[in-house]
Amino acid sequence: MVYSPFDFNEAVSHRKDYVEDKLSEGSPVVGLSFSDGLLLLTLRKSQRKIFEIYDRLIYSAIGNQSDIEAIRIGAIDVAHREGYERSPDDITALRLVGFSLSPPLKKLFGDTLNAPAVIRAIFGEMGETPNRDHFLILNYDGEFSQRSDYAVVAGTWEAEDKMLETLSDYSTECTLGHAIQTALATWAIGALEGSNKRKTLASDEKQVTTEIHDSQQDEFLANALKTMQLEIGLLDRRTNRESKFRLLTSDEIKREIGDTLPIP
Amino acid sequence: MGNSNLLEMIRPFHDTVITPPEWLGKEYAIPSGASPITDIHGTTVIAVKYREGVINVGDRRATANFSVMYDRAEKSLPIDDYTLLAISGSYGRAMDVVKYLRHSFKYFERSQLQPMSLEGKLSELSRVIAAGLPSALQGIGGFIPILSSYDVAMHTGRIFFYDGMGARFESTEFGAAGSGSVQIRGVFDYIVKTKKPFHEMSLEEALREALIMLDIAADLDAATGGWAKRLPLAKKIDANGIADIPEEILRNITQDINSLDA
C-alpha cells in the first residue's frame, strides 16, 4: 500500500482528535508567580498531581496517568544527571523541555504504529525574583511555549483561553494568600467551561451563551471543594531550607485565605 | 515468555541515574620515588547534641602538608532538610561525596515520592567511604565525615561517626573528626561526666562547650585554625530543619572564651 500525504494528514488529525478527546476531562492546573515564590494549583479526584522535579522546578500535567508519570521520571532523571555532572545552576525548564522532553513526544506523536502520549504538561521554574520565573507548557505533540507571571493547562483550548483572559491583569506583586485566591477563581472558570462544554455536547443543543456569572462560578467552586481534593505545590523563594518545594497542608491553606472558602 | 519480558521491564528500585563518583574504588599508579601528591585537607569538625537537636561547629582552615591553603573553608554541609555532613580529611573527595549524596538523596525522594530512610542514607555514606579506601591507603583522598541528623519520627537529634572502611557508629552525645579531634576526644567524656550530658544542655550551653573544644583543638593541633582572624562556622538541626547559628551569637561566645585566657 502506498502511503500518501493525504493518509498522513488523516492519521495526524485522527490522533489529534483521539488525544484531545481524552484530555478534555482533565482538571485544569493554574501556575502563578508571586513575590515569595511560585505555585501550581489544581483540584484532583484521586492521585497526586503536582510534583517536584528539581531544586527550582515544579511540574504538573493533565492526561493519561502513565504518560504523566513517564514525563515526570524522565524529567527527574535528566535534571539530576545534568545537575550532578555539571551544576544545579545549569538546570532550566527551557533546556529540559526544549531539548529533552519535546523531541521524544514529537517523535511518538508522528509514529503511527504507536499510541500517542496523552498529556498536556506545565513546568514552573523559580528564579531569584518573580520576573525571572518561567512557565513552560508542553503539549502531547512536542509543541511547547514559554510564559512568565502565569500559565495554565486545561482540557480544552476554550477553557485555557478563558482562564488566561481572567489572568490578563494579574500582578506578581502579591502575597501567597492572594495568589491562592486568584488561582482558585481561575481554576473554577476553566473547570466550569469544560463542564459546560461536556453538557452541551451531551444534550446535543446549540451552545447559546458562554457567559459565566460570578455567582455560578462561586457555587461551582464551593461544590468542587466538597467533592475534590485541593492541591497546591509551592516553590518557596524565601526559605533557607535545602528543599524549596513543598505541598501546602490544608491548615496552611486555611491560614492563608481565611474563611473565604469552605476548605475541608 | 511473556512473563519474563514483563519481569525485565520492571525497574529495580536501585536503578538510579545518579552513579557514585568515578574515582571510587580506583587505585593510582604512583611511580616509585615520586614525591607524594598533596591534596588539601580540612581539619577539625565537632558535632554535639543539645536539647532540641544537634549542633555542628568547624574551624575554617584547609591545609596541604604544612601549608595553610584556605581560611574560609565550610566543613559542615547540608545534604537535605534534616541531614548535615561535617567533613574532615581530603577536601576535594569530601566535596565530591557531598554533591553525590545531595543528588542521590534528593533523586530518591523526588522520584519515589517518599524521603530516603535514615538507615538508607547512612549505608549510602558507608558505601562511598569504603569504596574510597584503595586510594586512601595510597595516601590520597582519604576523608572521614560525621553525619548529623534530626530524626523526625523519634523527635531527637542523631550523630553518626565513621572510620576509613565505612564502619558506622552512633554516638549518644557527640562526635569529632579531623586532625584536631584526637587531642580533644577525652574532653567530651569529661564534660558529660562532670557537667551534664550534651542532650540536656540548651543551645547556648552546648555551643559554648563545642567552641571551647574547638579552641583547645586549635591550641594543640598545628593544622586547626583559631578564630583570631575569622569566626568558626556553626549550624544546628532541629525539628524545623537546618539553620546557621548567627555570627552575632558566635562572636559573643568566642569573645567570652578569649577572656578565659586573660
Short mmCIF file of C-alpha atoms in Angstrom, two decimals:
data_model
loop_
_atom_site.label_atom_id
_atom_site.label_comp_id
_atom_site.label_asym_id
_atom_site.label_seq_id
_atom_site.Cartn_x
_atom_site.Cartn_y
_atom_site.Cartn_z
CA MET A 1 0.00 0.00 0.00
CA VAL A 2 1.28 3.44 -0.90
CA TYR A 3 1.27 5.94 1.91
CA SER A 4 0.12 9.31 0.54
CA PRO A 5 0.34 12.79 2.11
CA PHE A 6 -3.43 12.61 2.47
CA ASP A 7 -3.14 9.48 4.63
CA PHE A 8 -0.58 11.29 6.78
CA ASN A 9 -2.86 14.29 7.36
CA GLU A 10 -5.77 11.98 8.05
CA ALA A 11 -3.74 9.96 10.52
CA VAL A 12 -2.43 13.04 12.34
CA SER A 13 -5.90 14.51 12.56
CA HIS A 14 -7.30 11.27 13.98
CA ARG A 15 -4.56 11.15 16.56
CA LYS A 16 -5.17 14.78 17.48
CA ASP A 17 -8.90 14.12 17.98
CA TYR A 18 -8.18 10.97 19.97
CA VAL A 19 -5.78 12.77 22.35
CA GLU A 20 -7.84 15.95 22.76
CA ASP A 21 -10.96 13.97 23.49
CA LYS A 22 -9.12 12.20 26.31
CA LEU A 23 -7.61 15.44 27.61
CA SER A 24 -10.95 17.22 27.74
CA GLU A 25 -11.85 15.53 31.03
CA GLY A 26 -8.74 16.83 32.77
CA SER A 27 -8.97 19.12 35.79
CA PRO A 28 -7.19 22.42 34.97
CA VAL A 29 -3.87 23.41 36.57
CA VAL A 30 -3.02 27.04 37.31
CA GLY A 31 0.55 28.31 37.72
CA LEU A 32 1.26 31.72 39.29
CA SER A 33 4.40 33.64 40.21
CA PHE A 34 4.18 35.86 43.28
CA SER A 35 6.58 37.82 45.49
CA ASP A 36 7.59 34.96 47.80
CA GLY A 37 7.53 32.11 45.34
CA LEU A 38 5.77 30.23 42.60
CA LEU A 39 2.79 27.90 42.89
CA LEU A 40 0.83 25.33 40.94
CA LEU A 41 -2.78 24.72 41.98
CA THR A 42 -5.36 22.15 41.00
CA LEU A 43 -8.29 20.17 42.37
CA ARG A 44 -8.00 16.43 41.95
CA LYS A 45 -10.18 13.38 42.36
CA SER A 46 -7.61 10.72 43.18
CA GLN A 47 -3.87 10.65 42.51
CA ARG A 48 -1.46 13.41 43.47
CA LYS A 49 -0.88 15.75 40.53
CA ILE A 50 1.81 18.30 41.47
CA PHE A 51 5.43 17.20 41.74
CA GLU A 52 8.93 18.45 42.45
CA ILE A 53 11.34 17.85 39.57
CA TYR A 54 14.48 19.60 40.74
CA ASP A 55 15.66 22.26 43.21
CA ARG A 56 13.71 25.05 41.48
CA LEU A 57 11.44 23.11 39.13
CA ILE A 58 7.83 22.12 39.69
CA TYR A 59 5.60 20.04 37.40
CA SER A 60 2.01 19.06 36.84
CA ALA A 61 0.03 17.70 33.90
CA ILE A 62 -3.34 16.55 32.70
CA GLY A 63 -3.74 13.36 30.69
CA ASN A 64 -3.02 9.68 30.93
CA GLN A 65 -1.55 8.71 34.29
CA SER A 66 1.24 6.58 32.85
CA ASP A 67 2.27 9.32 30.40
CA ILE A 68 2.29 11.90 33.21
CA GLU A 69 4.48 9.51 35.22
CA ALA A 70 6.82 8.80 32.29
CA ILE A 71 7.42 12.50 31.68
CA ARG A 72 7.89 13.08 35.40
CA ILE A 73 10.51 10.34 35.84
CA GLY A 74 12.21 11.30 32.57
CA ALA A 75 12.45 14.93 33.64
CA ILE A 76 13.79 13.98 37.10
CA ASP A 77 16.40 11.66 35.54
CA VAL A 78 17.66 14.25 33.07
CA ALA A 79 17.73 17.09 35.61
CA HIS A 80 19.59 15.07 38.27
CA ARG A 81 22.15 13.60 35.92
CA GLU A 82 22.92 17.03 34.46
CA GLY A 83 22.85 18.77 37.85
CA TYR A 84 25.20 16.20 39.35
CA GLU A 85 27.67 16.08 36.49
CA ARG A 86 27.61 19.82 35.77
CA SER A 87 25.84 22.20 38.16
CA PRO A 88 22.32 22.71 39.56
CA ASP A 89 22.60 26.22 38.08
CA ASP A 90 22.51 24.74 34.57
CA ILE A 91 19.09 23.14 35.00
CA THR A 92 16.39 25.30 33.42
CA ALA A 93 12.84 24.44 32.39
CA LEU A 94 13.55 25.61 28.85
CA ARG A 95 16.54 23.28 28.42
CA LEU A 96 14.66 20.39 29.98
CA VAL A 97 11.51 20.80 27.93
CA GLY A 98 13.07 22.00 24.69
CA PHE A 99 15.94 19.56 24.38
CA SER A 100 14.96 16.51 26.42
CA LEU A 101 11.18 16.16 26.58
CA SER A 102 9.78 17.75 23.43
CA PRO A 103 11.69 15.71 20.79
CA PRO A 104 10.57 12.26 22.01
CA LEU A 105 6.95 13.49 22.32
CA LYS A 106 7.04 14.80 18.76
CA LYS A 107 8.51 11.52 17.56
CA LEU A 108 5.90 9.47 19.40
CA PHE A 109 3.06 11.61 18.02
CA GLY A 110 4.29 11.12 14.45
CA ASP A 111 4.81 7.38 14.90
CA THR A 112 1.50 5.95 13.67
CA LEU A 113 2.41 2.44 14.83
CA ASN A 114 2.31 3.52 18.48
CA ALA A 115 -0.35 5.16 20.63
CA PRO A 116 0.40 8.87 21.11
CA ALA A 117 1.09 10.25 24.57
CA VAL A 118 -1.98 11.79 26.19
CA ILE A 119 -0.52 14.71 28.11
CA ARG A 120 -0.50 18.47 28.44
CA ALA A 121 2.08 19.50 31.00
CA ILE A 122 3.08 22.63 32.86
CA PHE A 123 6.56 23.28 34.29
CA GLY A 124 7.32 26.16 36.64
CA GLU A 125 10.85 27.44 37.24
CA MET A 126 11.54 29.73 40.18
CA GLY A 127 14.19 32.46 39.84
CA GLU A 128 15.57 34.97 42.32
CA THR A 129 12.68 37.37 41.64
CA PRO A 130 9.23 36.91 40.02
CA ASN A 131 10.41 38.48 36.76
CA ARG A 132 12.97 35.68 36.50
CA ASP A 133 10.36 32.95 36.90
CA HIS A 134 9.34 30.94 33.85
CA PHE A 135 6.49 28.66 32.91
CA LEU A 136 6.77 26.09 30.12
CA ILE A 137 3.71 24.44 28.62
CA LEU A 138 4.43 21.15 26.86
CA ASN A 139 1.88 19.60 24.52
CA TYR A 140 1.28 15.96 23.56
CA ASP A 141 2.76 16.56 20.08
CA GLY A 142 6.01 18.04 21.39
CA GLU A 143 4.99 21.66 20.89
CA PHE A 144 5.95 23.92 23.77
CA SER A 145 5.64 27.55 24.73
CA GLN A 146 7.14 29.76 27.40
CA ARG A 147 5.26 32.26 29.57
CA SER A 148 6.04 34.47 32.52
CA ASP A 149 3.88 35.60 35.51
CA TYR A 150 1.16 32.99 34.97
CA ALA A 151 0.28 29.93 32.91
CA VAL A 152 -2.50 27.35 32.71
CA VAL A 153 -3.28 23.94 31.27
CA ALA A 154 -6.85 22.74 30.81
CA GLY A 155 -8.77 20.09 28.92
CA THR A 156 -9.92 22.36 26.10
CA TRP A 157 -8.49 25.35 24.26
CA GLU A 158 -11.63 27.34 25.07
CA ALA A 159 -11.14 26.74 28.79
CA GLU A 160 -7.49 27.78 28.61
CA ASP A 161 -8.38 30.96 26.71
CA LYS A 162 -11.00 31.92 29.29
CA MET A 163 -8.57 31.27 32.13
CA LEU A 164 -5.77 33.31 30.52
CA GLU A 165 -8.25 36.14 29.89
CA THR A 166 -9.11 36.27 33.62
CA LEU A 167 -5.42 36.37 34.50
CA SER A 168 -4.54 39.10 31.98
CA ASP A 169 -4.39 41.82 34.68
CA TYR A 170 -2.70 39.61 37.30
CA SER A 171 0.28 41.22 39.01
CA THR A 172 3.01 39.09 40.60
CA GLU A 173 3.47 41.65 43.38
CA CYS A 174 1.10 39.89 45.73
CA THR A 175 1.02 37.58 48.73
CA LEU A 176 0.66 33.80 48.78
CA GLY A 177 -2.93 34.19 50.02
CA HIS A 178 -3.91 36.46 47.14
CA ALA A 179 -2.18 34.16 44.64
CA ILE A 180 -4.12 31.15 46.01
CA GLN A 181 -7.44 33.01 45.72
CA THR A 182 -6.66 34.14 42.17
CA ALA A 183 -5.61 30.62 41.20
CA LEU A 184 -8.78 29.10 42.70
CA ALA A 185 -11.03 31.53 40.82
CA THR A 186 -9.12 30.84 37.60
CA TRP A 187 -9.37 27.11 38.13
CA ALA A 188 -13.15 27.42 38.58
CA ILE A 189 -13.53 29.33 35.32
CA GLY A 190 -11.59 26.67 33.40
CA ALA A 191 -13.33 23.74 35.04
CA LEU A 192 -16.79 25.29 34.60
CA GLU A 193 -16.11 25.97 30.92
CA GLY A 194 -15.06 22.34 30.48
CA SER A 195 -18.12 21.06 32.31
CA ASN A 196 -20.48 23.33 30.31
CA LYS A 197 -18.96 22.11 27.08
CA ARG A 198 -19.44 18.47 28.04
CA LYS A 199 -23.07 19.16 28.97
CA THR A 200 -23.70 20.95 25.67
CA LEU A 201 -22.20 18.08 23.70
CA ALA A 202 -24.22 15.56 25.66
CA SER A 203 -27.55 17.38 25.29
CA ASP A 204 -26.87 17.96 21.59
CA GLU A 205 -28.10 21.54 21.91
CA LYS A 206 -26.60 24.51 20.15
CA GLN A 207 -24.46 26.45 22.60
CA VAL A 208 -26.44 29.63 23.27
CA THR A 209 -24.20 31.50 25.62
CA THR A 210 -20.75 31.05 27.09
CA GLU A 211 -21.19 33.78 29.70
CA ILE A 212 -20.29 32.59 33.15
CA HIS A 213 -21.78 34.53 36.03
CA ASP A 214 -19.83 35.16 39.21
CA SER A 215 -22.44 33.52 41.41
CA GLN A 216 -22.46 30.42 39.20
CA GLN A 217 -18.68 30.28 39.43
CA ASP A 218 -18.66 30.59 43.25
CA GLU A 219 -21.24 27.88 43.61
CA PHE A 220 -19.32 25.62 41.23
CA LEU A 221 -16.09 26.14 43.20
CA ALA A 222 -17.79 25.51 46.55
CA ASN A 223 -19.22 22.26 45.20
CA ALA A 224 -15.88 21.21 43.71
CA LEU A 225 -14.11 21.85 47.03
CA LYS A 226 -16.55 19.46 48.70
CA THR A 227 -16.07 16.61 46.27
CA MET A 228 -12.46 17.08 45.15
CA GLN A 229 -9.11 17.48 46.89
CA LEU A 230 -7.39 20.89 46.67
CA GLU A 231 -3.68 20.50 45.93
CA ILE A 232 -1.14 23.35 45.98
CA GLY A 233 2.55 22.83 45.27
CA LEU A 234 4.83 25.68 46.29
CA LEU A 235 8.38 26.70 45.43
CA ASP A 236 9.35 28.97 48.32
CA ARG A 237 11.60 31.90 47.35
CA ARG A 238 12.35 32.94 50.96
CA THR A 239 13.14 29.64 52.67
CA ASN A 240 16.63 28.75 53.92
CA ARG A 241 15.86 25.09 53.65
CA GLU A 242 17.65 22.78 51.26
CA SER A 243 14.28 21.95 49.63
CA LYS A 244 12.40 24.90 48.18
CA PHE A 245 9.43 22.71 47.24
CA ARG A 246 6.57 21.67 49.47
CA LEU A 247 2.91 20.73 49.18
CA LEU A 248 0.79 23.06 51.28
CA THR A 249 -1.17 21.39 54.08
CA SER A 250 -4.86 22.24 54.39
CA ASP A 251 -4.08 24.09 57.65
CA GLU A 252 -1.62 26.30 55.79
CA ILE A 253 -4.15 26.94 53.04
CA LYS A 254 -6.83 27.89 55.59
CA ARG A 255 -4.40 30.24 57.31
CA GLU A 256 -3.59 31.93 54.00
CA ILE A 257 -7.08 32.50 52.67
CA GLY A 258 -9.06 32.63 55.90
CA ASP A 259 -12.67 31.57 55.87
CA THR A 260 -13.46 32.93 52.42
CA LEU A 261 -13.93 29.43 51.06
CA PRO A 262 -15.11 26.14 52.52
CA ILE A 263 -11.78 24.29 52.52
CA PRO A 264 -12.40 20.89 54.15
CA MET B 1 7.92 -15.99 27.78
CA GLY B 2 5.54 -13.07 28.20
CA ASN B 3 6.09 -13.09 31.92
CA SER B 4 9.84 -12.98 31.69
CA ASN B 5 9.61 -9.95 29.39
CA LEU B 6 7.45 -8.11 31.88
CA LEU B 7 9.95 -9.01 34.60
CA GLU B 8 12.74 -7.46 32.56
CA MET B 9 10.76 -4.26 32.16
CA ILE B 10 10.21 -3.73 35.89
CA ARG B 11 12.79 -1.26 37.12
CA PRO B 12 14.66 -2.38 40.25
CA PHE B 13 14.42 0.25 43.00
CA HIS B 14 18.16 0.81 42.98
CA ASP B 15 18.14 1.72 39.31
CA THR B 16 19.18 5.34 39.71
CA VAL B 17 20.74 7.68 37.18
CA ILE B 18 22.96 9.12 39.90
CA THR B 19 26.04 6.92 39.94
CA PRO B 20 28.81 7.21 42.55
CA PRO B 21 31.84 9.29 41.58
CA GLU B 22 34.13 7.51 39.13
CA TRP B 23 37.19 7.67 41.39
CA LEU B 24 35.56 5.26 43.81
CA GLY B 25 37.49 2.04 44.20
CA LYS B 26 40.29 3.30 41.99
CA GLU B 27 43.99 2.74 42.70
CA TYR B 28 46.58 5.09 41.31
CA ALA B 29 49.88 4.07 39.73
CA ILE B 30 52.30 6.20 41.73
CA PRO B 31 55.84 5.85 40.32
CA SER B 32 58.44 4.90 42.94
CA GLY B 33 60.49 7.86 44.05
CA ALA B 34 57.76 10.33 43.10
CA SER B 35 57.04 12.88 45.77
CA PRO B 36 53.64 12.23 47.32
CA ILE B 37 50.82 14.29 45.91
CA THR B 38 49.34 16.63 48.45
CA ASP B 39 45.63 17.18 48.48
CA ILE B 40 44.01 19.88 50.55
CA HIS B 41 42.67 18.77 53.92
CA GLY B 42 40.02 20.13 56.22
CA THR B 43 41.00 19.90 59.85
CA THR B 44 38.61 19.80 62.82
CA VAL B 45 34.85 19.34 62.99
CA ILE B 46 32.72 18.76 66.06
CA ALA B 47 29.10 17.64 66.47
CA VAL B 48 27.30 17.79 69.81
CA LYS B 49 23.69 17.23 70.77
CA TYR B 50 21.60 19.78 72.61
CA ARG B 51 18.04 19.73 73.93
CA GLU B 52 16.35 20.36 70.59
CA GLY B 53 18.74 18.65 68.18
CA VAL B 54 22.37 18.70 67.03
CA ILE B 55 25.00 21.45 66.63
CA ASN B 56 27.92 21.27 64.19
CA VAL B 57 30.97 23.53 64.54
CA GLY B 58 34.15 23.61 62.50
CA ASP B 59 37.17 25.83 62.03
CA ARG B 60 37.67 27.48 58.65
CA ARG B 61 41.17 26.19 57.82
CA ALA B 62 42.19 23.91 54.98
CA THR B 63 45.80 22.73 54.76
CA ALA B 64 48.15 20.86 52.40
CA ASN B 65 51.03 19.35 54.38
CA PHE B 66 52.39 22.24 56.39
CA SER B 67 50.84 25.00 54.28
CA VAL B 68 47.63 26.79 55.10
CA MET B 69 45.78 26.83 51.77
CA TYR B 70 42.44 28.38 52.63
CA ASP B 71 40.87 30.15 55.59
CA ARG B 72 37.22 30.24 54.57
CA ALA B 73 36.50 26.54 54.28
CA GLU B 74 32.98 25.36 55.04
CA LYS B 75 33.09 21.94 56.61
CA SER B 76 29.53 21.35 57.70
CA LEU B 77 27.30 21.00 54.66
CA PRO B 78 23.56 20.40 54.33
CA ILE B 79 22.69 17.27 52.33
CA ASP B 80 18.94 17.66 52.68
CA ASP B 81 16.46 19.37 55.03
CA TYR B 82 17.46 17.27 58.06
CA THR B 83 20.96 15.98 57.30
CA LEU B 84 24.31 17.70 57.85
CA LEU B 85 27.63 16.23 56.79
CA ALA B 86 30.67 17.54 58.69
CA ILE B 87 33.82 16.67 56.79
CA SER B 88 37.50 16.20 57.63
CA GLY B 89 40.40 14.99 55.51
CA SER B 90 40.63 15.33 51.73
CA TYR B 91 38.56 18.36 50.80
CA GLY B 92 38.17 17.50 47.14
CA ARG B 93 36.89 13.99 47.85
CA ALA B 94 34.57 15.25 50.54
CA MET B 95 33.04 17.85 48.20
CA ASP B 96 32.51 15.16 45.57
CA VAL B 97 30.78 12.96 48.11
CA VAL B 98 28.58 15.83 49.32
CA LYS B 99 27.47 16.56 45.76
CA TYR B 100 26.84 12.88 45.16
CA LEU B 101 24.82 12.37 48.34
CA ARG B 102 22.75 15.51 47.78
CA HIS B 103 21.72 14.29 44.36
CA SER B 104 21.31 10.71 45.46
CA PHE B 105 19.04 11.52 48.45
CA LYS B 106 17.01 14.11 46.54
CA TYR B 107 16.69 11.90 43.48
CA PHE B 108 15.30 9.17 45.70
CA GLU B 109 12.78 11.48 47.37
CA ARG B 110 11.64 13.15 44.16
CA SER B 111 11.34 10.02 42.05
CA GLN B 112 9.95 7.67 44.74
CA LEU B 113 7.75 10.36 46.36
CA GLN B 114 8.98 9.49 49.85
CA PRO B 115 12.17 10.52 51.67
CA MET B 116 15.02 8.02 51.90
CA SER B 117 15.12 6.42 55.34
CA LEU B 118 17.89 7.45 57.73
CA GLU B 119 19.21 3.88 57.57
CA GLY B 120 19.32 4.13 53.77
CA LYS B 121 21.23 7.41 53.90
CA LEU B 122 23.74 6.04 56.42
CA SER B 123 24.53 2.96 54.36
CA GLU B 124 24.89 5.06 51.20
CA LEU B 125 27.56 7.10 53.02
CA SER B 126 29.28 3.90 54.25
CA ARG B 127 29.40 2.66 50.69
CA VAL B 128 31.20 5.73 49.31
CA ILE B 129 33.69 5.82 52.20
CA ALA B 130 34.52 2.12 51.83
CA ALA B 131 34.91 2.47 48.07
CA GLY B 132 37.40 5.31 48.58
CA LEU B 133 39.66 3.08 50.69
CA PRO B 134 42.10 1.90 47.96
CA SER B 135 43.20 5.43 47.16
CA ALA B 136 43.09 6.50 50.83
CA LEU B 137 45.60 3.69 51.54
CA GLN B 138 47.88 5.20 48.91
CA GLY B 139 47.83 8.41 50.88
CA ILE B 140 45.45 10.48 48.80
CA GLY B 141 41.75 11.23 49.03
CA GLY B 142 41.06 9.83 52.49
CA PHE B 143 38.27 11.60 54.34
CA ILE B 144 36.20 10.96 57.45
CA PRO B 145 32.75 12.50 57.93
CA ILE B 146 30.33 12.90 60.81
CA LEU B 147 26.69 12.69 59.85
CA SER B 148 24.21 14.64 61.98
CA SER B 149 20.51 14.32 61.53
CA TYR B 150 17.21 15.13 63.15
CA ASP B 151 15.06 12.04 63.49
CA VAL B 152 11.55 13.30 62.74
CA ALA B 153 9.96 10.06 63.92
CA MET B 154 11.83 9.89 67.23
CA HIS B 155 11.90 13.69 67.80
CA THR B 156 15.59 13.67 68.59
CA GLY B 157 18.95 14.59 67.14
CA ARG B 158 21.22 11.73 65.98
CA ILE B 159 25.00 11.72 65.45
CA PHE B 160 26.93 9.08 63.48
CA PHE B 161 30.68 8.83 63.01
CA TYR B 162 32.63 6.63 60.63
CA ASP B 163 36.02 5.01 60.20
CA GLY B 164 38.03 4.80 56.98
CA MET B 165 36.45 1.50 55.99
CA GLY B 166 32.93 2.86 56.20
CA ALA B 167 32.07 1.33 59.57
CA ARG B 168 29.36 3.43 61.19
CA PHE B 169 28.84 4.13 64.88
CA GLU B 170 26.06 6.02 66.53
CA SER B 171 27.14 8.35 69.30
CA THR B 172 24.79 9.20 72.15
CA GLU B 173 26.26 12.64 72.82
CA PHE B 174 28.96 13.89 70.45
CA GLY B 175 31.29 13.24 67.54
CA ALA B 176 34.55 14.77 66.34
CA ALA B 177 36.77 14.18 63.33
CA GLY B 178 39.90 15.60 61.76
CA SER B 179 43.45 16.28 62.89
CA GLY B 180 42.47 18.28 65.97
CA SER B 181 39.86 15.79 67.15
CA VAL B 182 42.45 13.43 68.67
CA GLN B 183 43.60 16.00 71.22
CA ILE B 184 40.10 16.74 72.49
CA ARG B 185 38.47 13.29 72.48
CA GLY B 186 38.61 12.74 76.22
CA VAL B 187 37.30 16.21 76.99
CA PHE B 188 33.84 15.30 75.69
CA ASP B 189 33.59 12.48 78.20
CA TYR B 190 34.90 14.73 80.94
CA ILE B 191 32.17 17.27 80.22
CA VAL B 192 29.44 14.63 80.09
CA LYS B 193 30.60 13.11 83.40
CA THR B 194 31.31 16.30 85.33
CA LYS B 195 28.75 18.79 83.96
CA LYS B 196 25.84 17.15 82.20
CA PRO B 197 25.06 15.23 79.02
CA PHE B 198 25.05 17.42 75.92
CA HIS B 199 21.49 16.44 75.06
CA GLU B 200 20.30 18.09 78.28
CA MET B 201 22.05 21.39 77.51
CA SER B 202 20.47 24.47 75.97
CA LEU B 203 21.68 25.64 72.57
CA GLU B 204 23.91 28.28 74.18
CA GLU B 205 25.42 25.87 76.72
CA ALA B 206 26.21 23.16 74.17
CA LEU B 207 27.52 25.70 71.65
CA ARG B 208 29.82 27.17 74.26
CA GLU B 209 31.27 23.76 75.17
CA ALA B 210 31.77 22.89 71.50
CA LEU B 211 33.54 26.18 70.82
CA ILE B 212 35.81 25.77 73.85
CA MET B 213 36.81 22.38 72.49
CA LEU B 214 37.44 23.83 69.05
CA ASP B 215 39.63 26.46 70.74
CA ILE B 216 41.60 23.75 72.57
CA ALA B 217 41.97 21.81 69.30
CA ALA B 218 43.37 24.94 67.64
CA ASP B 219 45.81 25.37 70.54
CA LEU B 220 47.04 21.78 70.49
CA ASP B 221 46.88 20.89 66.78
CA ALA B 222 49.08 22.78 64.33
CA ALA B 223 46.61 22.30 61.47
CA THR B 224 43.44 23.55 63.16
CA GLY B 225 42.67 27.22 62.71
CA GLY B 226 41.86 29.53 65.60
CA TRP B 227 39.32 32.33 65.37
CA ALA B 228 41.64 35.33 65.75
CA LYS B 229 41.10 36.20 62.07
CA ARG B 230 37.84 34.52 61.16
CA LEU B 231 34.97 33.15 63.23
CA PRO B 232 34.23 29.43 63.08
CA LEU B 233 31.05 28.28 61.35
CA ALA B 234 28.20 26.70 63.28
CA LYS B 235 24.95 25.12 62.18
CA LYS B 236 22.10 23.48 64.05
CA ILE B 237 19.43 20.94 63.13
CA ASP B 238 16.16 20.75 65.00
CA ALA B 239 12.55 19.85 64.21
CA ASN B 240 12.39 22.86 61.84
CA GLY B 241 15.38 21.71 59.80
CA ILE B 242 18.86 23.17 59.36
CA ALA B 243 19.80 26.75 60.24
CA ASP B 244 23.02 28.74 60.53
CA ILE B 245 23.84 29.96 64.00
CA PRO B 246 24.09 33.75 63.61
CA GLU B 247 27.55 35.37 63.63
CA GLU B 248 26.45 37.67 66.46
CA ILE B 249 26.00 34.75 68.85
CA LEU B 250 29.30 33.17 67.78
CA ARG B 251 31.11 36.48 68.25
CA ASN B 252 29.78 36.91 71.79
CA ILE B 253 30.67 33.39 72.87
CA THR B 254 34.13 33.39 71.30
CA GLN B 255 34.96 36.75 72.90
CA ASP B 256 33.84 35.37 76.21
CA ILE B 257 36.05 32.29 75.73
CA ASN B 258 39.01 34.55 74.80
CA SER B 259 38.66 36.31 78.14
CA LEU B 260 39.16 32.96 79.94
CA ASP B 261 42.81 33.05 78.83
CA ALA B 262 43.44 36.55 80.10
#
